[in-house]
mmCIF file with all atom_site columns, C-alpha atoms in Angstrom:
data_model
loop_
_atom_site.group_PDB
_atom_site.id
_atom_site.type_symbol
_atom_site.label_atom_id
_atom_site.label_alt_id
_atom_site.label_comp_id
_atom_site.label_asym_id
_atom_site.label_entity_id
_atom_site.label_seq_id
_atom_site.pdbx_PDB_ins_code
_atom_site.Cartn_x
_atom_site.Cartn_y
_atom_site.Cartn_z
_atom_site.occupancy
_atom_site.B_iso_or_equiv
_atom_site.pdbx_formal_charge
_atom_site.auth_seq_id
_atom_site.auth_comp_id
_atom_site.auth_asym_id
_atom_site.auth_atom_id
_atom_site.pdbx_PDB_model_num
ATOM 1   C CA . MET A 1 1   ? 0.000   0.000  0.000   1.00 0.00 ? 152 MET A CA 1
ATOM 2   C CA . SER A 1 2   ? 1.404   3.406  -0.975  1.00 0.00 ? 153 SER A CA 1
ATOM 3   C CA . ALA A 1 3   ? 2.020   6.192  1.532   1.00 0.00 ? 154 ALA A CA 1
ATOM 4   C CA . ARG A 1 4   ? -0.876  8.156  0.011   1.00 0.00 ? 155 ARG A CA 1
ATOM 5   C CA . SER A 1 5   ? -3.219  5.164  0.319   1.00 0.00 ? 156 SER A CA 1
ATOM 6   C CA . LYS A 1 6   ? -2.218  4.812  3.959   1.00 0.00 ? 157 LYS A CA 1
ATOM 7   C CA . ALA A 1 7   ? -2.774  8.536  4.430   1.00 0.00 ? 158 ALA A CA 1
ATOM 8   C CA . ARG A 1 8   ? -6.283  8.275  2.980   1.00 0.00 ? 159 ARG A CA 1
ATOM 9   C CA . LYS A 1 9   ? -7.109  5.425  5.362   1.00 0.00 ? 160 LYS A CA 1
ATOM 10  C CA . ARG A 1 10  ? -5.688  7.406  8.272   1.00 0.00 ? 161 ARG A CA 1
ATOM 11  C CA . ALA A 1 11  ? -7.671  10.493 7.247   1.00 0.00 ? 162 ALA A CA 1
ATOM 12  C CA . LEU A 1 12  ? -10.820 8.386  6.947   1.00 0.00 ? 163 LEU A CA 1
ATOM 13  C CA . ASP A 1 13  ? -10.266 7.073  10.469  1.00 0.00 ? 164 ASP A CA 1
ATOM 14  C CA . MET A 1 14  ? -10.014 10.626 11.802  1.00 0.00 ? 165 MET A CA 1
ATOM 15  C CA . LEU A 1 15  ? -13.048 11.903 9.894   1.00 0.00 ? 166 LEU A CA 1
ATOM 16  C CA . TYR A 1 16  ? -15.069 8.888  11.028  1.00 0.00 ? 167 TYR A CA 1
ATOM 17  C CA . VAL A 1 17  ? -14.098 9.340  14.692  1.00 0.00 ? 168 VAL A CA 1
ATOM 18  C CA . ALA A 1 18  ? -14.986 13.026 14.561  1.00 0.00 ? 169 ALA A CA 1
ATOM 19  C CA . GLU A 1 19  ? -18.362 12.252 12.997  1.00 0.00 ? 170 GLU A CA 1
ATOM 20  C CA . VAL A 1 20  ? -19.359 9.341  15.234  1.00 0.00 ? 171 VAL A CA 1
ATOM 21  C CA . ARG A 1 21  ? -18.178 10.915 18.469  1.00 0.00 ? 172 ARG A CA 1
ATOM 22  C CA . GLU A 1 22  ? -19.366 14.374 17.419  1.00 0.00 ? 173 GLU A CA 1
ATOM 23  C CA . LEU A 1 23  ? -15.926 15.853 18.097  1.00 0.00 ? 174 LEU A CA 1
ATOM 24  C CA . PRO A 1 24  ? -14.352 18.914 16.519  1.00 0.00 ? 175 PRO A CA 1
ATOM 25  C CA . ILE A 1 25  ? -11.774 18.031 13.871  1.00 0.00 ? 176 ILE A CA 1
ATOM 26  C CA . ALA A 1 26  ? -9.191  20.039 15.831  1.00 0.00 ? 177 ALA A CA 1
ATOM 27  C CA . ASP A 1 27  ? -9.592  17.674 18.815  1.00 0.00 ? 178 ASP A CA 1
ATOM 28  C CA . VAL A 1 28  ? -9.234  14.568 16.669  1.00 0.00 ? 179 VAL A CA 1
ATOM 29  C CA . LEU A 1 29  ? -6.165  16.030 14.949  1.00 0.00 ? 180 LEU A CA 1
ATOM 30  C CA . ALA A 1 30  ? -4.621  16.883 18.325  1.00 0.00 ? 181 ALA A CA 1
ATOM 31  C CA . THR A 1 31  ? -5.062  13.294 19.506  1.00 0.00 ? 182 THR A CA 1
ATOM 32  C CA . GLU A 1 32  ? -3.679  11.918 16.259  1.00 0.00 ? 183 GLU A CA 1
ATOM 33  C CA . THR A 1 33  ? -0.721  14.316 16.422  1.00 0.00 ? 184 THR A CA 1
ATOM 34  C CA . VAL A 1 34  ? 0.288   12.795 19.769  1.00 0.00 ? 185 VAL A CA 1
ATOM 35  C CA . ARG A 1 35  ? -0.076  9.316  18.291  1.00 0.00 ? 186 ARG A CA 1
ATOM 36  C CA . HIS A 1 36  ? 1.987   10.410 15.285  1.00 0.00 ? 187 HIS A CA 1
ATOM 37  C CA . LEU A 1 37  ? 4.820   11.553 17.534  1.00 0.00 ? 188 LEU A CA 1
ATOM 38  C CA . ASP A 1 38  ? 4.750   8.241  19.417  1.00 0.00 ? 189 ASP A CA 1
ATOM 39  C CA . GLN A 1 39  ? 4.733   6.150  16.221  1.00 0.00 ? 190 GLN A CA 1
ATOM 40  C CA . PRO A 1 40  ? 7.463   7.434  13.884  1.00 0.00 ? 191 PRO A CA 1
ATOM 41  C CA . GLU A 1 41  ? 7.047   4.345  11.667  1.00 0.00 ? 192 GLU A CA 1
ATOM 42  C CA . ARG A 1 42  ? 3.747   5.868  10.483  1.00 0.00 ? 193 ARG A CA 1
ATOM 43  C CA . ALA A 1 43  ? 5.295   9.235  9.605   1.00 0.00 ? 194 ALA A CA 1
ATOM 44  C CA . SER A 1 44  ? 5.026   8.771  5.839   1.00 0.00 ? 195 SER A CA 1
ATOM 45  C CA . SER A 1 45  ? 1.240   8.923  5.969   1.00 0.00 ? 196 SER A CA 1
ATOM 46  C CA . TRP A 1 46  ? 0.844   11.761 8.453   1.00 0.00 ? 197 TRP A CA 1
ATOM 47  C CA . ASP A 1 47  ? 1.290   14.911 6.359   1.00 0.00 ? 198 ASP A CA 1
ATOM 48  C CA . TYR A 1 48  ? -1.158  13.970 3.627   1.00 0.00 ? 199 TYR A CA 1
ATOM 49  C CA . ALA A 1 49  ? -3.688  12.564 6.113   1.00 0.00 ? 200 ALA A CA 1
ATOM 50  C CA . ARG A 1 50  ? -3.607  15.855 8.009   1.00 0.00 ? 201 ARG A CA 1
ATOM 51  C CA . GLN A 1 51  ? -3.929  17.788 4.721   1.00 0.00 ? 202 GLN A CA 1
ATOM 52  C CA . ILE A 1 52  ? -7.024  15.789 3.754   1.00 0.00 ? 203 ILE A CA 1
ATOM 53  C CA . VAL A 1 53  ? -8.680  16.180 7.158   1.00 0.00 ? 204 VAL A CA 1
ATOM 54  C CA . ASN A 1 54  ? -7.988  19.911 7.329   1.00 0.00 ? 205 ASN A CA 1
ATOM 55  C CA . GLY A 1 55  ? -9.121  20.336 3.717   1.00 0.00 ? 206 GLY A CA 1
ATOM 56  C CA . VAL A 1 56  ? -12.384 18.469 4.246   1.00 0.00 ? 207 VAL A CA 1
ATOM 57  C CA . ASP A 1 57  ? -13.026 20.432 7.427   1.00 0.00 ? 208 ASP A CA 1
ATOM 58  C CA . GLU A 1 58  ? -12.312 23.827 5.836   1.00 0.00 ? 209 GLU A CA 1
ATOM 59  C CA . ALA A 1 59  ? -14.440 23.145 2.746   1.00 0.00 ? 210 ALA A CA 1
ATOM 60  C CA . ARG A 1 60  ? -17.111 21.058 4.478   1.00 0.00 ? 211 ARG A CA 1
ATOM 61  C CA . SER A 1 61  ? -20.181 23.008 3.396   1.00 0.00 ? 212 SER A CA 1
ATOM 62  C CA . GLU A 1 62  ? -19.034 23.185 -0.235  1.00 0.00 ? 213 GLU A CA 1
ATOM 63  C CA . VAL A 1 63  ? -18.004 19.510 -0.239  1.00 0.00 ? 214 VAL A CA 1
ATOM 64  C CA . ASP A 1 64  ? -21.350 18.456 1.230   1.00 0.00 ? 215 ASP A CA 1
ATOM 65  C CA . SER A 1 65  ? -23.195 20.596 -1.312  1.00 0.00 ? 216 SER A CA 1
ATOM 66  C CA . VAL A 1 66  ? -21.307 18.918 -4.171  1.00 0.00 ? 217 VAL A CA 1
ATOM 67  C CA . ILE A 1 67  ? -22.137 15.485 -2.750  1.00 0.00 ? 218 ILE A CA 1
ATOM 68  C CA . VAL A 1 68  ? -25.848 16.267 -2.427  1.00 0.00 ? 219 VAL A CA 1
ATOM 69  C CA . ASP A 1 69  ? -25.920 17.755 -5.945  1.00 0.00 ? 220 ASP A CA 1
ATOM 70  C CA . HIS A 1 70  ? -24.577 14.483 -7.367  1.00 0.00 ? 221 HIS A CA 1
ATOM 71  C CA . ALA A 1 71  ? -26.066 11.855 -5.022  1.00 0.00 ? 222 ALA A CA 1
ATOM 72  C CA . GLN A 1 72  ? -29.475 11.731 -6.735  1.00 0.00 ? 223 GLN A CA 1
ATOM 73  C CA . GLY A 1 73  ? -32.020 11.770 -3.960  1.00 0.00 ? 224 GLY A CA 1
ATOM 74  C CA . TRP A 1 74  ? -29.691 11.142 -1.052  1.00 0.00 ? 225 TRP A CA 1
ATOM 75  C CA . THR A 1 75  ? -29.240 13.652 1.733   1.00 0.00 ? 226 THR A CA 1
ATOM 76  C CA . ILE A 1 76  ? -25.985 13.796 3.682   1.00 0.00 ? 227 ILE A CA 1
ATOM 77  C CA . ALA A 1 77  ? -27.802 12.701 6.846   1.00 0.00 ? 228 ALA A CA 1
ATOM 78  C CA . ARG A 1 78  ? -29.286 9.637  5.118   1.00 0.00 ? 229 ARG A CA 1
ATOM 79  C CA . MET A 1 79  ? -25.890 8.292  4.001   1.00 0.00 ? 230 MET A CA 1
ATOM 80  C CA . PRO A 1 80  ? -24.047 5.791  6.187   1.00 0.00 ? 231 PRO A CA 1
ATOM 81  C CA . VAL A 1 81  ? -21.381 7.632  8.192   1.00 0.00 ? 232 VAL A CA 1
ATOM 82  C CA . LEU A 1 82  ? -18.498 5.740  6.602   1.00 0.00 ? 233 LEU A CA 1
ATOM 83  C CA . ASP A 1 83  ? -19.741 6.369  3.058   1.00 0.00 ? 234 ASP A CA 1
ATOM 84  C CA . ARG A 1 84  ? -20.275 10.038 3.871   1.00 0.00 ? 235 ARG A CA 1
ATOM 85  C CA . CYS A 1 85  ? -16.679 10.346 5.120   1.00 0.00 ? 236 CYS A CA 1
ATOM 86  C CA . ILE A 1 86  ? -15.295 8.519  2.066   1.00 0.00 ? 237 ILE A CA 1
ATOM 87  C CA . LEU A 1 87  ? -17.295 10.782 -0.251  1.00 0.00 ? 238 LEU A CA 1
ATOM 88  C CA . ARG A 1 88  ? -16.093 13.897 1.551   1.00 0.00 ? 239 ARG A CA 1
ATOM 89  C CA . MET A 1 89  ? -12.483 12.813 1.084   1.00 0.00 ? 240 MET A CA 1
ATOM 90  C CA . GLY A 1 90  ? -13.072 11.937 -2.558  1.00 0.00 ? 241 GLY A CA 1
ATOM 91  C CA . VAL A 1 91  ? -14.807 15.207 -3.365  1.00 0.00 ? 242 VAL A CA 1
ATOM 92  C CA . TRP A 1 92  ? -12.079 17.152 -1.588  1.00 0.00 ? 243 TRP A CA 1
ATOM 93  C CA . GLU A 1 93  ? -9.421  15.401 -3.681  1.00 0.00 ? 244 GLU A CA 1
ATOM 94  C CA . LEU A 1 94  ? -11.399 15.939 -6.905  1.00 0.00 ? 245 LEU A CA 1
ATOM 95  C CA . ARG A 1 95  ? -12.204 19.587 -6.297  1.00 0.00 ? 246 ARG A CA 1
ATOM 96  C CA . PHE A 1 96  ? -9.386  20.905 -4.103  1.00 0.00 ? 247 PHE A CA 1
ATOM 97  C CA . ASN A 1 97  ? -6.267  18.843 -4.782  1.00 0.00 ? 248 ASN A CA 1
ATOM 98  C CA . PRO A 1 98  ? -5.107  19.200 -8.376  1.00 0.00 ? 249 PRO A CA 1
ATOM 99  C CA . GLU A 1 99  ? -2.088  16.961 -7.657  1.00 0.00 ? 250 GLU A CA 1
ATOM 100 C CA . VAL A 1 100 ? -4.336  13.890 -7.586  1.00 0.00 ? 251 VAL A CA 1
ATOM 101 C CA . PRO A 1 101 ? -5.735  12.680 -10.934 1.00 0.00 ? 252 PRO A CA 1
ATOM 102 C CA . ASP A 1 102 ? -9.508  12.212 -10.875 1.00 0.00 ? 253 ASP A CA 1
ATOM 103 C CA . ALA A 1 103 ? -9.230  8.504  -11.672 1.00 0.00 ? 254 ALA A CA 1
ATOM 104 C CA . VAL A 1 104 ? -6.884  7.969  -8.719  1.00 0.00 ? 255 VAL A CA 1
ATOM 105 C CA . ALA A 1 105 ? -9.116  9.856  -6.291  1.00 0.00 ? 256 ALA A CA 1
ATOM 106 C CA . ILE A 1 106 ? -12.138 7.825  -7.404  1.00 0.00 ? 257 ILE A CA 1
ATOM 107 C CA . ALA A 1 107 ? -10.343 4.462  -7.413  1.00 0.00 ? 258 ALA A CA 1
ATOM 108 C CA . GLU A 1 108 ? -8.912  5.054  -3.931  1.00 0.00 ? 259 GLU A CA 1
ATOM 109 C CA . ALA A 1 109 ? -12.328 6.027  -2.558  1.00 0.00 ? 260 ALA A CA 1
ATOM 110 C CA . VAL A 1 110 ? -13.974 3.009  -4.182  1.00 0.00 ? 261 VAL A CA 1
ATOM 111 C CA . GLU A 1 111 ? -11.276 0.738  -2.731  1.00 0.00 ? 262 GLU A CA 1
ATOM 112 C CA . LEU A 1 112 ? -11.915 2.102  0.768   1.00 0.00 ? 263 LEU A CA 1
ATOM 113 C CA . ALA A 1 113 ? -15.654 1.568  0.318   1.00 0.00 ? 264 ALA A CA 1
ATOM 114 C CA . GLN A 1 114 ? -15.115 -1.998 -0.961  1.00 0.00 ? 265 GLN A CA 1
ATOM 115 C CA . SER A 1 115 ? -12.873 -2.972 1.914   1.00 0.00 ? 266 SER A CA 1
ATOM 116 C CA . LEU A 1 116 ? -14.558 -1.123 4.783   1.00 0.00 ? 267 LEU A CA 1
ATOM 117 C CA . SER A 1 117 ? -18.234 -0.487 4.058   1.00 0.00 ? 268 SER A CA 1
ATOM 118 C CA . THR A 1 118 ? -21.328 -2.286 2.828   1.00 0.00 ? 269 THR A CA 1
ATOM 119 C CA . GLU A 1 119 ? -21.733 -4.404 -0.289  1.00 0.00 ? 270 GLU A CA 1
ATOM 120 C CA . ASP A 1 120 ? -23.476 -1.540 -2.114  1.00 0.00 ? 271 ASP A CA 1
ATOM 121 C CA . SER A 1 121 ? -21.132 1.226  -0.974  1.00 0.00 ? 272 SER A CA 1
ATOM 122 C CA . ALA A 1 122 ? -18.453 0.886  -3.645  1.00 0.00 ? 273 ALA A CA 1
ATOM 123 C CA . GLY A 1 123 ? -20.980 1.345  -6.438  1.00 0.00 ? 274 GLY A CA 1
ATOM 124 C CA . PHE A 1 124 ? -22.594 4.282  -4.662  1.00 0.00 ? 275 PHE A CA 1
ATOM 125 C CA . VAL A 1 125 ? -19.245 5.995  -4.037  1.00 0.00 ? 276 VAL A CA 1
ATOM 126 C CA . ASN A 1 126 ? -18.155 5.334  -7.625  1.00 0.00 ? 277 ASN A CA 1
ATOM 127 C CA . GLY A 1 127 ? -21.387 6.742  -9.012  1.00 0.00 ? 278 GLY A CA 1
ATOM 128 C CA . VAL A 1 128 ? -21.326 9.926  -6.956  1.00 0.00 ? 279 VAL A CA 1
ATOM 129 C CA . LEU A 1 129 ? -17.627 10.648 -7.487  1.00 0.00 ? 280 LEU A CA 1
ATOM 130 C CA . GLY A 1 130 ? -17.857 9.726  -11.165 1.00 0.00 ? 281 GLY A CA 1
ATOM 131 C CA . ALA A 1 131 ? -20.658 12.270 -11.552 1.00 0.00 ? 282 ALA A CA 1
ATOM 132 C CA . VAL A 1 132 ? -18.613 14.880 -9.680  1.00 0.00 ? 283 VAL A CA 1
ATOM 133 C CA . ALA A 1 133 ? -15.623 14.247 -11.946 1.00 0.00 ? 284 ALA A CA 1
ATOM 134 C CA . GLY A 1 134 ? -17.718 14.376 -15.094 1.00 0.00 ? 285 GLY A CA 1
ATOM 135 C CA . GLY A 1 135 ? -18.532 10.704 -15.321 1.00 0.00 ? 286 GLY A CA 1
ATOM 136 C CA . ARG A 1 136 ? -15.808 9.357  -17.568 1.00 0.00 ? 287 ARG A CA 1
ATOM 137 C CA . GLY A 1 137 ? -12.074 9.068  -17.324 1.00 0.00 ? 288 GLY A CA 1
ATOM 138 C CA . PRO A 1 138 ? -9.512  9.400  -20.109 1.00 0.00 ? 289 PRO A CA 1
ATOM 139 C CA . SER A 1 139 ? -10.352 5.900  -21.366 1.00 0.00 ? 290 SER A CA 1
ATOM 140 C CA . GLY A 1 140 ? -14.014 6.870  -21.700 1.00 0.00 ? 291 GLY A CA 1
ATOM 141 C CA . ARG A 1 141 ? -14.880 4.253  -19.095 1.00 0.00 ? 292 ARG A CA 1
ATOM 142 C CA . THR A 1 142 ? -16.003 4.725  -15.516 1.00 0.00 ? 293 THR A CA 1
ATOM 143 C CA . VAL A 1 143 ? -13.934 3.392  -12.655 1.00 0.00 ? 294 VAL A CA 1
ATOM 144 C CA . ALA A 1 144 ? -16.628 0.755  -12.107 1.00 0.00 ? 295 ALA A CA 1
ATOM 145 C CA . ASP A 1 145 ? -16.322 -0.347 -15.752 1.00 0.00 ? 296 ASP A CA 1
ATOM 146 C CA . ASP A 1 146 ? -12.564 -0.679 -15.381 1.00 0.00 ? 297 ASP A CA 1
ATOM 147 C CA . GLN A 1 147 ? -12.893 -2.666 -12.142 1.00 0.00 ? 298 GLN A CA 1
ATOM 148 C CA . ALA A 1 148 ? -15.550 -4.964 -13.593 1.00 0.00 ? 299 ALA A CA 1
ATOM 149 C CA . SER A 1 149 ? -13.246 -5.850 -16.475 1.00 0.00 ? 300 SER A CA 1
ATOM 150 C CA . ARG A 1 150 ? -10.420 -6.934 -14.150 1.00 0.00 ? 301 ARG A CA 1
#
């Protein structure tokens, strides 16, 4: 697993904890900062994880608006917490981090949904993020199409 993939998982953990425990992001980041200092072997994932969490927090209302605009009938509150956090990260990467190609942001989010959430979550995440990104990648295929052909 790449350092960025680990960072996304770490960021997801922090966003999820903040959401479930109804904690301010700043508190979760403070706790994770202490953990980071005690676990130098995880240093490679820390900077990007913190960037994602801060980015999602700073752009939260815009990110949530983008999700609702593309989720076809789903409200933020109706989405499972984990899916909501994955979508927030994915939308942040798509809209606010030009260093990450759209296909990578979508594939990483779908992978997190496949491995951590419900059976239907990967398709839901792929559909919403694909719509946010414009629906098709450079190959003209969606991420789901590419994964189905593997």
